Amino acid sequence: MTSHQSTQTMKPATAAKKLGVYLQATPAEFREGVVTRAELNALQTDPPQWLQELRRDGPHPRPVVAQKLGVSIAGLARGGVTDALTTEQIEALKQEQPEWLVKERAIQAEVRKEAARLKQRNAERAAQRS
């Protein structure tokens, strides 16, 4: 008996998300087809020129923009950033330091601090139970 393994495929939007790129900025052949797991792995290990340029220069999707600015996606929305941004635009925001960005970075720092405190507390509780 031979096993027949079906090829896993995904929508271009899913593949773009996994690659960390903005779907609308990808080439038409990428947006219009389906991507197999093998193709995704190949794109991750040996990215073509278009993918290297998108990762370097953008436009970047909101999760990447948020990460590069050190804020949450919700913080981006509160700051009025709803579209994809290029690396140049992100760097300009970092230089300008608008009030919303300073505020959102402070909020994000508090969130990280609280998460670390809870992790420490849970570790201590687990150690006490042992």
PDB file of C-alpha atoms in Angstrom, residues 8-12 14-15 18 33-37 40:
ATOM      1  CA  GLN A   8      -0.698  21.451   1.473  1.00  0.00           C
ATOM      2  CA  THR A   9      -1.626  24.755  -0.089  1.00  0.00           C
ATOM      3  CA  MET A  10      -2.549  28.133   1.336  1.00  0.00           C
ATOM      4  CA  LYS A  11      -4.055  31.338   0.126  1.00  0.00           C
ATOM      5  CA  PRO A  12      -1.643  34.108  -0.848  1.00  0.00           C
ATOM      6  CA  THR A  14      -1.833  33.441   4.534  1.00  0.00           C
ATOM      7  CA  ALA A  15       1.540  33.028   2.856  1.00  0.00           C
ATOM      8  CA  LYS A  18       3.752  34.023   7.310  1.00  0.00           C
ATOM      9  CA  GLY A  33      -2.096  31.787  -7.233  1.00  0.00           C
ATOM     10  CA  VAL A  34      -1.904  29.401  -4.329  1.00  0.00           C
ATOM     11  CA  VAL A  35       1.247  28.717  -2.365  1.00  0.00           C
ATOM     12  CA  THR A  36       2.301  25.220  -1.382  1.00  0.00           C
ATOM     13  CA  ARG A  37       4.096  24.465   1.858  1.00  0.00           C
ATOM     14  CA  LEU A  40       6.658  28.812   1.270  1.00  0.00           C
TER      15      LEU A  40
END
